[in-house]
């Protein structure tokens, strides 16, 4: 029997001659785990580029280029489709680590220009745009784009501007849309380059006139030509081209007094533009649509009529902003604030005024009686017919001895700004300087910087036909609303100041921004 069991045991032992040692097998598990962990580190460090190359934009990441048809790509798309593609390309990434980086960059190009997720299938131009638009977790360096691409990018960024409720440097109630203005202004600061033509002899060109009611064009010319942030000497980098002439100096140099003939002025400017077009390729390239001029003289619009492209295409910053004459084009041109500068060395002198409770005069005006509006104003409210309405043909000597012109404005609740021969009036900005709520009486007048400013927050507009009801209209304004408007006048004041050294959001920058903003609106 024992022999029988021995014979049966022999095959059983032969079958398990290679018996598994489970204790040794369990010892191998930690070794394989460590090996797998080291392999993962190797893959992430050397096969897949680090975060500075592989960037997944956050939901509100402003560095991602936005198209007009789509908002920011979602994280799900990036984590799903892009990571799947990265896994497919890993074998090639071992030989060329930069290939994955190029792929991820190409995946963030605007939707309209992307034909394939694979960067190798994109045109060379799209590769260039992709590399410029997609940055390493930072805001896009728009300066790497061509001028045309930069303008398109800026336009789409503004169209999808992040909502802003308040800003420490801006007062939201003054603006039509503070979110749009803030984003547009930021892009202007980081992007805009202006080329100034050096052609043209003085005094008409490059000779700013800094005093009087037409000083805006001279101050802008002076500060623009001195500027280093926005001015470029390379026209190929320019987004805008400045024609540096003065309508005021043109009047002095070319107009024959008493002739009532403005044709010599328009012919002179026509010949200048033709010379520019013949000498440089930039005018003909866009037919003048990326060129701009700044003219505050009443005759500013009439100086451009001799050249069709200059009148129709060029961005014109004009104090005489009257669309009814079919020269000023709303949406393309900008209304230039007309500022009276009495002392060029001290342009900010006399600023300020009395607080709202120390303004006993309801409404004040003193000035020449030219134009169609002022005689009507004098007819109904002049001659001291009403103690609350101080309306004078000229400020009488007996009155000025007690209180001069500026003191009257500083002591009035409302300062009347009727048009003269043309729709514009320097009293609008004067009222703002002296913290008096301006009352604008001029039909067909596009208010200054109205692309961004909400004038209803700090001014009153009265139709010419309502002059007989002027006092009634002013008294109907609740005291609470007047106090708010008075406060807003003080807040908006900084946007209308000519600083010898320009500061953010002052009048120089506001004018330049409106030119930039209207250029983008043409896209």
Short mmCIF file of C-alpha atoms in Angstrom, two decimals:
data_model
loop_
_atom_site.label_atom_id
_atom_site.label_comp_id
_atom_site.label_asym_id
_atom_site.label_seq_id
_atom_site.Cartn_x
_atom_site.Cartn_y
_atom_site.Cartn_z
CA UNK A 1 0.00 0.00 0.00
CA UNK A 2 2.79 2.39 0.87
CA UNK A 3 4.39 1.58 -2.42
CA UNK A 4 1.13 2.39 -4.20
CA UNK A 5 0.90 5.86 -2.59
CA UNK A 6 4.52 6.56 -3.38
CA UNK A 7 3.84 5.82 -7.04
CA UNK A 8 0.81 8.16 -7.00
CA UNK A 9 2.74 10.97 -5.32
CA UNK A 10 5.50 11.00 -7.84
CA UNK A 11 3.47 12.48 -10.77
CA UNK A 12 1.91 15.05 -8.45
CA UNK A 13 5.31 16.31 -7.39
CA UNK A 14 6.47 16.32 -10.98
CA UNK A 15 3.55 18.56 -11.96
CA UNK A 16 4.52 21.20 -9.35
CA UNK A 17 8.25 20.94 -9.73
CA UNK A 18 8.26 24.65 -10.48
CA UNK A 19 6.20 25.71 -7.49
CA UNK A 20 5.48 29.48 -7.18
CA UNK A 21 7.06 31.28 -4.26
CA UNK A 22 4.34 33.82 -3.39
CA UNK A 23 6.45 35.62 -0.82
CA UNK A 24 9.00 36.57 -3.44
CA UNK A 25 6.23 37.65 -5.82
CA UNK A 26 4.81 40.07 -3.27
CA UNK A 27 8.26 41.57 -2.84
CA UNK A 28 8.32 42.43 -6.57
CA UNK A 29 5.15 44.55 -6.41
CA UNK A 30 6.80 47.58 -4.70
CA UNK A 31 9.65 47.39 -7.18
CA UNK A 32 7.25 47.56 -10.15
CA UNK A 33 5.36 50.41 -8.47
CA UNK A 34 8.53 52.48 -8.05
CA UNK A 35 9.52 51.74 -11.63
CA UNK A 36 6.11 52.91 -12.92
CA UNK A 37 6.29 56.10 -10.85
CA UNK A 38 9.77 56.90 -12.22
CA UNK A 39 8.50 56.24 -15.75
CA UNK A 40 5.61 58.70 -15.26
CA UNK A 41 8.00 61.40 -14.03
CA UNK A 42 10.22 60.80 -17.05
CA UNK A 43 7.29 61.10 -19.47
CA UNK A 44 5.94 64.31 -17.93
CA UNK A 45 9.33 65.98 -17.65
CA UNK A 46 10.87 65.05 -20.98
CA UNK A 47 8.20 63.78 -23.33
CA UNK A 48 5.38 66.26 -22.50
CA UNK A 49 6.75 69.81 -22.13
CA UNK A 50 6.29 71.51 -18.76
CA UNK A 51 3.50 74.00 -18.06
CA UNK A 52 5.33 76.87 -19.58
CA UNK A 53 4.92 75.11 -22.93
CA UNK A 54 1.64 73.25 -22.39
CA UNK A 55 -0.85 75.92 -21.33
CA UNK A 56 -4.49 75.23 -20.63
CA UNK A 57 -6.34 78.58 -20.56
CA UNK A 58 -8.71 79.29 -17.72
CA UNK A 59 -12.29 80.21 -18.38
CA UNK A 60 -11.61 83.96 -18.22
CA UNK A 61 -8.01 83.91 -19.41
CA UNK A 62 -7.60 87.06 -21.49
CA UNK A 63 -4.55 85.68 -23.31
CA UNK A 64 -6.70 83.42 -25.47
CA UNK A 65 -7.57 84.93 -28.82
CA UNK A 66 -11.35 85.39 -29.16
CA UNK A 67 -13.19 85.24 -32.45
CA UNK A 68 -16.42 87.01 -33.35
CA UNK A 69 -18.24 83.68 -33.60
CA UNK A 70 -17.01 82.01 -30.42
CA UNK A 71 -15.87 82.77 -26.90
CA UNK A 72 -12.97 81.18 -25.07
CA UNK A 73 -12.43 77.46 -25.77
CA UNK A 74 -13.52 75.33 -22.81
CA UNK A 75 -11.21 73.38 -20.53
CA UNK A 76 -13.08 70.23 -21.51
CA UNK A 77 -12.01 70.66 -25.12
CA UNK A 78 -8.40 71.20 -24.12
CA UNK A 79 -8.30 68.35 -21.62
CA UNK A 80 -10.16 66.00 -23.96
CA UNK A 81 -9.31 66.51 -27.60
CA UNK A 82 -5.92 68.16 -27.17
CA UNK A 83 -4.61 65.63 -24.63
CA UNK A 84 -5.84 62.84 -26.87
CA UNK A 85 -3.84 64.32 -29.74
CA UNK A 86 -0.81 64.72 -27.48
CA UNK A 87 -0.99 61.02 -26.63
CA UNK A 88 -1.10 60.17 -30.32
CA UNK A 89 2.00 62.26 -30.97
CA UNK A 90 4.05 61.02 -28.01
CA UNK A 91 6.20 58.67 -30.10
CA UNK A 92 7.26 61.60 -32.25
CA UNK A 93 7.67 63.91 -29.26
CA UNK A 94 10.49 61.74 -27.92
CA UNK A 95 12.54 62.66 -30.96
CA UNK A 96 11.29 66.26 -31.14
CA UNK A 97 9.91 67.66 -27.88
CA UNK A 98 9.04 70.98 -29.55
CA UNK A 99 6.50 69.34 -31.82
CA UNK A 100 4.03 69.01 -28.94
CA UNK A 101 4.53 72.65 -28.03
CA UNK A 102 3.80 73.75 -31.59
CA UNK A 103 0.69 71.59 -31.63
CA UNK A 104 -0.70 73.06 -28.42
CA UNK A 105 0.00 76.58 -29.62
CA UNK A 106 -1.76 75.99 -32.90
CA UNK A 107 -4.82 74.63 -31.08
CA UNK A 108 -5.59 78.07 -29.57
CA UNK A 109 -5.72 80.06 -32.80
CA UNK A 110 -9.06 81.77 -33.48
CA UNK A 111 -11.75 79.40 -34.72
CA UNK A 112 -12.13 81.07 -38.13
CA UNK A 113 -8.50 80.50 -39.07
CA UNK A 114 -8.06 76.93 -37.77
CA UNK A 115 -8.57 74.33 -40.48
CA UNK A 116 -7.04 71.40 -38.58
CA UNK A 117 -6.00 70.61 -35.01
CA UNK A 118 -2.67 69.38 -36.28
CA UNK A 119 -0.31 72.35 -36.64
CA UNK A 120 1.46 70.70 -39.57
CA UNK A 121 -1.66 71.16 -41.72
CA UNK A 122 -1.95 74.95 -41.13
CA UNK A 123 -0.74 77.65 -43.54
CA UNK A 124 2.45 79.49 -42.67
CA UNK A 125 0.53 82.70 -41.94
CA UNK A 126 -1.66 80.94 -39.40
CA UNK A 127 1.44 79.52 -37.71
CA UNK A 128 2.81 83.03 -37.33
CA UNK A 129 -0.46 84.34 -35.93
CA UNK A 130 -0.71 81.36 -33.58
CA UNK A 131 2.76 81.88 -32.17
CA UNK A 132 2.02 85.57 -31.63
CA UNK A 133 -1.44 85.15 -30.15
CA UNK A 134 -0.83 82.23 -27.81
CA UNK A 135 1.49 83.12 -24.96
CA UNK A 136 2.80 81.30 -21.92
CA UNK A 137 -0.05 82.03 -19.55
CA UNK A 138 0.39 85.76 -20.04
CA UNK A 139 -1.47 88.41 -22.00
CA UNK A 140 -0.92 88.20 -25.73
CA UNK A 141 1.98 90.27 -27.01
CA UNK A 142 0.02 92.05 -29.70
CA UNK A 143 3.16 93.87 -30.80
CA UNK A 144 4.32 90.73 -32.58
CA UNK A 145 1.41 90.98 -35.01
CA UNK A 146 1.37 93.02 -38.18
CA UNK A 147 -0.56 96.32 -37.95
CA UNK A 148 -3.57 94.83 -39.76
CA UNK A 149 -3.61 91.68 -37.61
CA UNK A 150 -3.20 93.76 -34.45
CA UNK A 151 -6.21 95.91 -35.30
CA UNK A 152 -8.36 92.84 -35.99
CA UNK A 153 -7.25 91.27 -32.72
CA UNK A 154 -7.94 94.48 -30.76
CA UNK A 155 -11.39 94.83 -32.30
CA UNK A 156 -12.38 91.31 -31.22
CA UNK A 157 -10.93 91.80 -27.75
CA UNK A 158 -13.04 94.93 -27.30
CA UNK A 159 -16.16 93.22 -28.62
CA UNK A 160 -15.73 90.60 -25.89
CA UNK A 161 -14.44 92.90 -23.15
CA UNK A 162 -14.62 91.55 -19.62
CA UNK A 163 -17.35 93.21 -17.59
CA UNK A 164 -16.05 95.99 -15.33
CA UNK A 165 -18.26 97.58 -12.70
CA UNK A 166 -15.76 100.06 -11.31
CA UNK A 167 -12.15 101.13 -11.61
CA UNK A 168 -10.06 103.20 -9.17
CA UNK A 169 -8.88 105.48 -12.00
CA UNK A 170 -12.23 105.86 -13.79
CA UNK A 171 -15.68 106.98 -12.70
CA UNK A 172 -18.20 104.59 -14.25
CA UNK A 173 -21.27 106.93 -14.45
CA UNK A 174 -19.38 109.16 -16.91
CA UNK A 175 -19.04 106.45 -19.56
CA UNK A 176 -21.38 104.87 -22.04
CA UNK A 177 -19.70 101.52 -21.36
CA UNK A 178 -16.78 101.53 -18.95
CA UNK A 179 -15.90 97.91 -19.77
CA UNK A 180 -15.45 98.67 -23.46
CA UNK A 181 -13.56 101.91 -22.80
CA UNK A 182 -11.19 100.33 -20.28
CA UNK A 183 -10.27 97.43 -22.56
CA UNK A 184 -9.93 99.66 -25.61
CA UNK A 185 -7.73 102.12 -23.73
CA UNK A 186 -5.47 99.33 -22.44
CA UNK A 187 -5.04 97.97 -25.96
CA UNK A 188 -4.25 101.45 -27.26
CA UNK A 189 -1.54 101.88 -24.65
CA UNK A 190 0.12 98.57 -25.47
CA UNK A 191 -0.42 98.57 -29.23
CA UNK A 192 -0.92 101.88 -31.02
CA UNK A 193 1.87 103.29 -33.16
CA UNK A 194 1.50 106.53 -35.10
CA UNK A 195 3.69 107.69 -37.96
CA UNK A 196 3.98 111.47 -38.38
CA UNK A 197 4.83 112.80 -41.82
CA UNK A 198 7.85 115.08 -41.68
CA UNK A 199 6.87 116.86 -44.87
CA UNK A 200 5.41 120.36 -44.87
CA UNK A 201 6.95 123.73 -44.07
CA UNK A 202 6.17 125.96 -41.14
CA UNK A 203 4.05 127.75 -40.02
CA UNK A 204 1.19 125.64 -41.41
CA UNK A 205 2.92 122.35 -40.52
CA UNK A 206 4.69 121.39 -37.28
CA UNK A 207 4.06 124.79 -35.70
CA UNK A 208 1.45 124.45 -32.95
CA UNK A 209 -0.59 127.46 -31.90
CA UNK A 210 -1.14 127.06 -28.15
CA UNK A 211 -3.30 130.04 -27.18
CA UNK A 212 -6.92 131.03 -27.65
CA UNK A 213 -10.10 129.15 -28.50
CA UNK A 214 -8.48 127.07 -31.26
CA UNK A 215 -5.67 125.79 -29.02
CA UNK A 216 -6.83 122.16 -29.08
CA UNK A 217 -5.28 121.42 -32.47
CA UNK A 218 -2.01 123.08 -31.43
CA UNK A 219 -1.76 121.28 -28.08
CA UNK A 220 -2.48 117.94 -29.69
CA UNK A 221 0.19 118.56 -32.37
CA UNK A 222 2.74 119.61 -29.76
CA UNK A 223 2.17 116.62 -27.47
CA UNK A 224 1.90 114.15 -30.37
CA UNK A 225 5.20 115.19 -31.91
CA UNK A 226 6.92 115.09 -28.51
CA UNK A 227 5.50 111.68 -27.66
CA UNK A 228 7.73 108.62 -27.48
CA UNK A 229 5.19 105.99 -26.47
CA UNK A 230 2.92 106.14 -29.52
CA UNK A 231 5.10 107.68 -32.23
CA UNK A 232 7.16 105.41 -34.49
CA UNK A 233 9.73 106.34 -37.10
CA UNK A 234 9.04 103.13 -38.98
CA UNK A 235 5.89 103.58 -41.11
CA UNK A 236 5.63 99.82 -41.65
CA UNK A 237 4.85 99.44 -37.94
CA UNK A 238 2.25 102.20 -37.87
CA UNK A 239 -1.45 101.64 -37.31
CA UNK A 240 -2.28 105.31 -37.99
CA UNK A 241 -0.70 108.18 -39.94
CA UNK A 242 -0.91 111.78 -38.72
CA UNK A 243 -1.16 114.78 -41.05
CA UNK A 244 0.39 117.49 -38.82
CA UNK A 245 -1.11 120.72 -40.12
CA UNK A 246 -2.89 123.54 -38.29
CA UNK A 247 -6.14 124.97 -39.65
CA UNK A 248 -5.55 128.05 -37.51
CA UNK A 249 -2.09 128.62 -39.03
CA UNK A 250 -3.51 127.95 -42.49
CA UNK A 251 -5.99 130.79 -41.99
CA UNK A 252 -3.20 133.16 -40.93
CA UNK A 253 -0.92 132.22 -43.82
CA UNK A 254 -3.35 131.77 -46.72
CA UNK A 255 -6.67 133.50 -46.12
CA UNK A 256 -7.20 136.93 -47.68
CA UNK A 257 -9.11 138.99 -45.08
CA UNK A 258 -12.54 140.04 -46.28
CA UNK A 259 -12.50 137.77 -49.33
CA UNK A 260 -14.84 135.14 -47.85
CA UNK A 261 -13.02 132.66 -50.10
CA UNK A 262 -11.84 129.43 -48.48
CA UNK A 263 -10.92 127.74 -51.74
CA UNK A 264 -7.18 128.59 -51.52
CA UNK A 265 -7.05 126.70 -48.21
CA UNK A 266 -8.67 123.55 -49.60
CA UNK A 267 -6.47 123.66 -52.74
CA UNK A 268 -3.35 123.95 -50.60
CA UNK A 269 -4.31 120.94 -48.50
CA UNK A 270 -5.29 118.98 -51.62
CA UNK A 271 -1.84 119.53 -53.13
CA UNK A 272 -0.19 118.50 -49.85
CA UNK A 273 -2.09 115.20 -49.75
CA UNK A 274 -1.30 114.51 -53.41
CA UNK A 275 2.37 115.09 -52.64
CA UNK A 276 2.20 112.65 -49.73
CA UNK A 277 0.44 110.07 -51.91
CA UNK A 278 3.06 110.40 -54.65
CA UNK A 279 6.04 110.23 -52.29
CA UNK A 280 4.90 107.42 -49.97
CA UNK A 281 2.90 104.22 -50.59
CA UNK A 282 0.80 104.44 -47.43
CA UNK A 283 -1.98 106.74 -48.55
CA UNK A 284 -2.76 104.82 -51.74
CA UNK A 285 -2.65 101.53 -49.85
CA UNK A 286 -5.81 102.38 -47.89
CA UNK A 287 -7.04 105.49 -49.78
CA UNK A 288 -6.36 107.47 -46.61
CA UNK A 289 -8.58 105.47 -44.24
CA UNK A 290 -5.74 104.95 -41.73
CA UNK A 291 -4.76 108.65 -41.80
CA UNK A 292 -6.08 111.33 -39.46
CA UNK A 293 -6.00 115.07 -38.97
CA UNK A 294 -6.86 117.37 -36.05
CA UNK A 295 -8.43 120.76 -36.80
CA UNK A 296 -10.23 122.97 -34.30
CA UNK A 297 -10.79 126.09 -36.39
CA UNK A 298 -14.38 126.71 -37.52
CA UNK A 299 -13.11 126.33 -41.07
CA UNK A 300 -11.50 122.95 -40.36
CA UNK A 301 -14.15 120.91 -42.24
CA UNK A 302 -13.99 123.19 -45.28
CA UNK A 303 -10.22 122.79 -45.70
CA UNK A 304 -10.65 119.10 -46.67
CA UNK A 305 -13.26 119.53 -49.42
CA UNK A 306 -10.71 119.87 -52.24
CA UNK A 307 -9.64 116.22 -51.95
CA UNK A 308 -12.37 113.53 -52.16
CA UNK A 309 -10.48 110.78 -50.34
CA UNK A 310 -9.38 113.19 -47.63
CA UNK A 311 -12.99 114.26 -47.06
CA UNK A 312 -14.56 110.78 -47.23
CA UNK A 313 -11.98 108.35 -45.82
CA UNK A 314 -9.65 110.17 -43.44
CA UNK A 315 -10.48 110.26 -39.73
CA UNK A 316 -11.09 113.93 -38.94
CA UNK A 317 -10.96 115.27 -35.39
CA UNK A 318 -12.98 118.48 -35.73
CA UNK A 319 -14.30 121.03 -33.25
CA UNK A 320 -16.94 121.95 -35.83
CA UNK A 321 -18.68 118.57 -35.64
CA UNK A 322 -21.84 119.16 -37.66
CA UNK A 323 -23.07 116.10 -39.62
CA UNK A 324 -25.74 118.15 -41.40
CA UNK A 325 -23.04 119.73 -43.59
CA UNK A 326 -22.08 116.26 -44.88
CA UNK A 327 -18.37 116.72 -44.14
CA UNK A 328 -18.23 115.42 -40.58
CA UNK A 329 -19.08 111.69 -40.68
CA UNK A 330 -20.44 110.37 -37.39
CA UNK A 331 -18.83 107.07 -36.42
CA UNK A 332 -15.69 107.78 -38.43
CA UNK A 333 -14.78 111.32 -37.38
CA UNK A 334 -14.56 112.55 -33.78
CA UNK A 335 -15.81 115.71 -32.14
CA UNK A 336 -12.77 117.59 -30.85
CA UNK A 337 -13.24 119.57 -27.59
CA UNK A 338 -12.72 123.29 -28.13
CA UNK A 339 -10.63 124.61 -25.25
CA UNK A 340 -9.74 128.19 -24.40
CA UNK A 341 -6.14 128.46 -23.23
CA UNK A 342 -5.31 131.91 -21.84
CA UNK A 343 -1.77 131.21 -20.68
CA UNK A 344 0.08 128.43 -22.56
CA UNK A 345 2.67 128.22 -19.78
CA UNK A 346 -0.09 127.61 -17.25
CA UNK A 347 -2.88 125.86 -19.15
CA UNK A 348 -4.53 124.59 -15.94
CA UNK A 349 -4.86 127.97 -14.24
CA UNK A 350 -8.23 129.01 -12.76
CA UNK A 351 -9.51 125.45 -12.49
CA UNK A 352 -12.21 124.73 -9.93
CA UNK A 353 -15.31 126.48 -8.63
CA UNK A 354 -17.72 126.87 -5.76
CA UNK A 355 -19.55 123.92 -4.32
CA UNK A 356 -23.16 123.33 -5.32
CA UNK A 357 -24.65 125.16 -2.32
CA UNK A 358 -22.67 128.34 -3.08
CA UNK A 359 -23.95 128.95 -6.59
CA UNK A 360 -26.74 131.57 -6.35
CA UNK A 361 -27.05 132.22 -10.11
CA UNK A 362 -29.33 129.81 -11.94
CA UNK A 363 -27.88 130.36 -15.46
CA UNK A 364 -25.17 132.57 -16.96
CA UNK A 365 -23.96 133.63 -20.40
CA UNK A 366 -21.97 136.55 -21.75
CA UNK A 367 -20.60 136.87 -25.26
CA UNK A 368 -20.94 138.14 -28.81
CA UNK A 369 -24.34 137.88 -30.46
CA UNK A 370 -23.32 136.19 -33.74
CA UNK A 371 -25.05 133.17 -35.20
CA UNK A 372 -28.73 132.22 -35.08
CA UNK A 373 -29.03 131.07 -31.45
CA UNK A 374 -27.52 133.82 -29.33
CA UNK A 375 -29.79 136.66 -30.52
CA UNK A 376 -32.79 134.47 -29.67
CA UNK A 377 -31.33 133.77 -26.24
CA UNK A 378 -30.82 137.50 -25.64
CA UNK A 379 -34.32 138.29 -26.87
CA UNK A 380 -36.02 136.08 -24.29
CA UNK A 381 -33.64 136.28 -21.34
CA UNK A 382 -31.29 139.22 -21.81
CA UNK A 383 -31.35 142.73 -20.37
CA UNK A 384 -31.64 141.49 -16.77
CA UNK A 385 -35.28 140.57 -17.32
CA UNK A 386 -34.95 137.79 -14.78
CA UNK A 387 -32.77 137.91 -11.67
CA UNK A 388 -32.04 134.19 -11.91
CA UNK A 389 -30.94 134.37 -15.56
CA UNK A 390 -27.75 136.38 -16.09
CA UNK A 391 -27.64 136.72 -19.90
CA UNK A 392 -25.47 139.49 -21.33
CA UNK A 393 -24.47 140.69 -24.79
CA UNK A 394 -21.15 141.60 -23.30
CA UNK A 395 -20.45 141.58 -19.60
CA UNK A 396 -21.17 145.20 -18.59
CA UNK A 397 -18.36 147.09 -16.92
CA UNK A 398 -20.46 147.84 -13.84
CA UNK A 399 -21.13 144.12 -13.48
CA UNK A 400 -17.57 142.95 -14.16
CA UNK A 401 -16.20 145.25 -11.45
CA UNK A 402 -18.17 143.26 -8.88
CA UNK A 403 -17.75 139.83 -10.47
CA UNK A 404 -15.69 139.01 -13.56
CA UNK A 405 -16.49 136.45 -16.24
CA UNK A 406 -14.75 133.49 -14.58
CA UNK A 407 -16.26 134.32 -11.18
CA UNK A 408 -19.72 134.33 -12.78
CA UNK A 409 -19.15 130.81 -14.12
CA UNK A 410 -17.84 129.61 -10.78
CA UNK A 411 -20.95 131.00 -9.06
CA UNK A 412 -23.59 129.67 -11.47
CA UNK A 413 -25.45 126.38 -11.33
CA UNK A 414 -25.76 126.18 -15.11
CA UNK A 415 -23.50 127.77 -17.72
CA UNK A 416 -25.19 128.34 -21.09
CA UNK A 417 -23.20 127.18 -24.13
CA UNK A 418 -25.05 128.41 -27.23
CA UNK A 419 -23.52 127.90 -30.66
CA UNK A 420 -22.05 130.82 -32.58
CA UNK A 421 -21.55 130.81 -36.33
CA UNK A 422 -20.85 127.08 -36.02
CA UNK A 423 -22.19 124.42 -33.66
CA UNK A 424 -19.12 124.24 -31.43
CA UNK A 425 -18.48 126.46 -28.43
CA UNK A 426 -15.43 126.81 -26.15
CA UNK A 427 -17.81 127.50 -23.24
CA UNK A 428 -18.57 123.78 -22.92
CA UNK A 429 -15.09 122.93 -21.70
CA UNK A 430 -14.86 126.25 -19.83
CA UNK A 431 -17.93 125.25 -17.84
CA UNK A 432 -16.30 121.92 -17.00
CA UNK A 433 -13.11 123.71 -15.91
CA UNK A 434 -15.11 125.90 -13.51
CA UNK A 435 -17.33 123.00 -12.33
CA UNK A 436 -20.51 124.50 -13.76
CA UNK A 437 -23.05 122.19 -15.42
CA UNK A 438 -22.98 123.04 -19.16
CA UNK A 439 -26.26 123.69 -20.97
CA UNK A 440 -25.66 123.00 -24.67
CA UNK A 441 -27.87 124.79 -27.19
CA UNK A 442 -26.91 123.69 -30.70
CA UNK A 443 -28.93 121.42 -32.95
CA UNK A 444 -26.94 118.97 -35.13
CA UNK A 445 -23.92 119.03 -32.80
CA UNK A 446 -22.06 115.79 -32.04
CA UNK A 447 -20.80 116.25 -28.50
CA UNK A 448 -17.04 115.93 -27.87
CA UNK A 449 -15.67 112.45 -27.20
CA UNK A 450 -19.22 111.07 -27.32
CA UNK A 451 -17.83 107.71 -28.51
CA UNK A 452 -17.16 106.92 -24.87
CA UNK A 453 -18.62 109.69 -22.67
CA UNK A 454 -22.25 109.80 -21.54
CA UNK A 455 -23.00 113.54 -21.63
CA UNK A 456 -26.41 113.13 -20.00
CA UNK A 457 -24.56 112.40 -16.73
CA UNK A 458 -22.96 115.85 -16.49
CA UNK A 459 -24.71 118.24 -18.92
CA UNK A 460 -28.09 119.42 -20.20
CA UNK A 461 -28.96 119.61 -23.90
CA UNK A 462 -31.69 122.07 -24.87
CA UNK A 463 -33.17 122.25 -28.37
CA UNK A 464 -32.98 125.62 -30.09
CA UNK A 465 -36.77 125.80 -30.32
CA UNK A 466 -37.04 125.44 -26.53
CA UNK A 467 -35.12 128.62 -25.68
CA UNK A 468 -38.35 130.38 -24.59
CA UNK A 469 -38.82 127.57 -22.02
CA UNK A 470 -35.22 127.60 -20.84
CA UNK A 471 -35.83 128.62 -17.22
CA UNK A 472 -38.72 126.21 -16.91
CA UNK A 473 -36.53 123.36 -18.17
CA UNK A 474 -33.74 124.16 -15.71
CA UNK A 475 -36.05 124.54 -12.71
CA UNK A 476 -37.70 121.22 -13.52
CA UNK A 477 -34.43 119.41 -12.82
CA UNK A 478 -34.62 117.99 -9.26
CA UNK A 479 -32.02 119.25 -6.81
CA UNK A 480 -30.78 115.72 -6.24
CA UNK A 481 -30.12 115.31 -9.95
CA UNK A 482 -28.39 118.67 -10.18
CA UNK A 483 -26.10 117.79 -7.28
CA UNK A 484 -25.22 114.52 -9.02
CA UNK A 485 -24.47 116.33 -12.29
CA UNK A 486 -22.35 118.90 -10.46
CA UNK A 487 -20.36 116.09 -8.88
CA UNK A 488 -19.96 114.37 -12.25
CA UNK A 489 -18.66 117.60 -13.80
CA UNK A 490 -15.86 117.59 -11.26
CA UNK A 491 -15.16 113.92 -11.96
CA UNK A 492 -15.06 114.35 -15.75
CA UNK A 493 -12.79 117.39 -15.53
CA UNK A 494 -9.57 115.38 -15.69
CA UNK A 495 -10.54 114.05 -19.11
CA UNK A 496 -10.54 117.60 -20.55
CA UNK A 497 -7.21 118.88 -19.23
CA UNK A 498 -4.17 119.78 -21.33
CA UNK A 499 -1.25 118.70 -19.17
CA UNK A 500 2.22 119.94 -20.22
CA UNK A 501 3.32 116.35 -19.63
CA UNK A 502 0.41 114.09 -20.61
CA UNK A 503 -1.04 111.77 -17.99
CA UNK A 504 -3.35 108.79 -18.39
CA UNK A 505 -6.92 109.64 -19.38
CA UNK A 506 -6.23 113.36 -19.92
CA UNK A 507 -7.43 115.22 -23.02
CA UNK A 508 -4.47 114.26 -25.20
CA UNK A 509 -5.02 110.58 -24.50
CA UNK A 510 -8.81 110.86 -24.78
CA UNK A 511 -8.57 112.43 -28.25
CA UNK A 512 -6.04 109.84 -29.38
CA UNK A 513 -8.20 107.06 -27.97
CA UNK A 514 -11.29 108.27 -29.86
CA UNK A 515 -9.28 108.28 -33.09
CA UNK A 516 -8.04 104.74 -32.32
CA UNK A 517 -11.53 103.62 -31.29
CA UNK A 518 -13.18 104.91 -34.47
CA UNK A 519 -10.47 103.30 -36.58
CA UNK A 520 -11.30 99.94 -34.99
CA UNK A 521 -14.99 100.53 -35.69
CA UNK A 522 -14.19 100.62 -39.41
CA UNK A 523 -13.03 96.99 -39.31
#
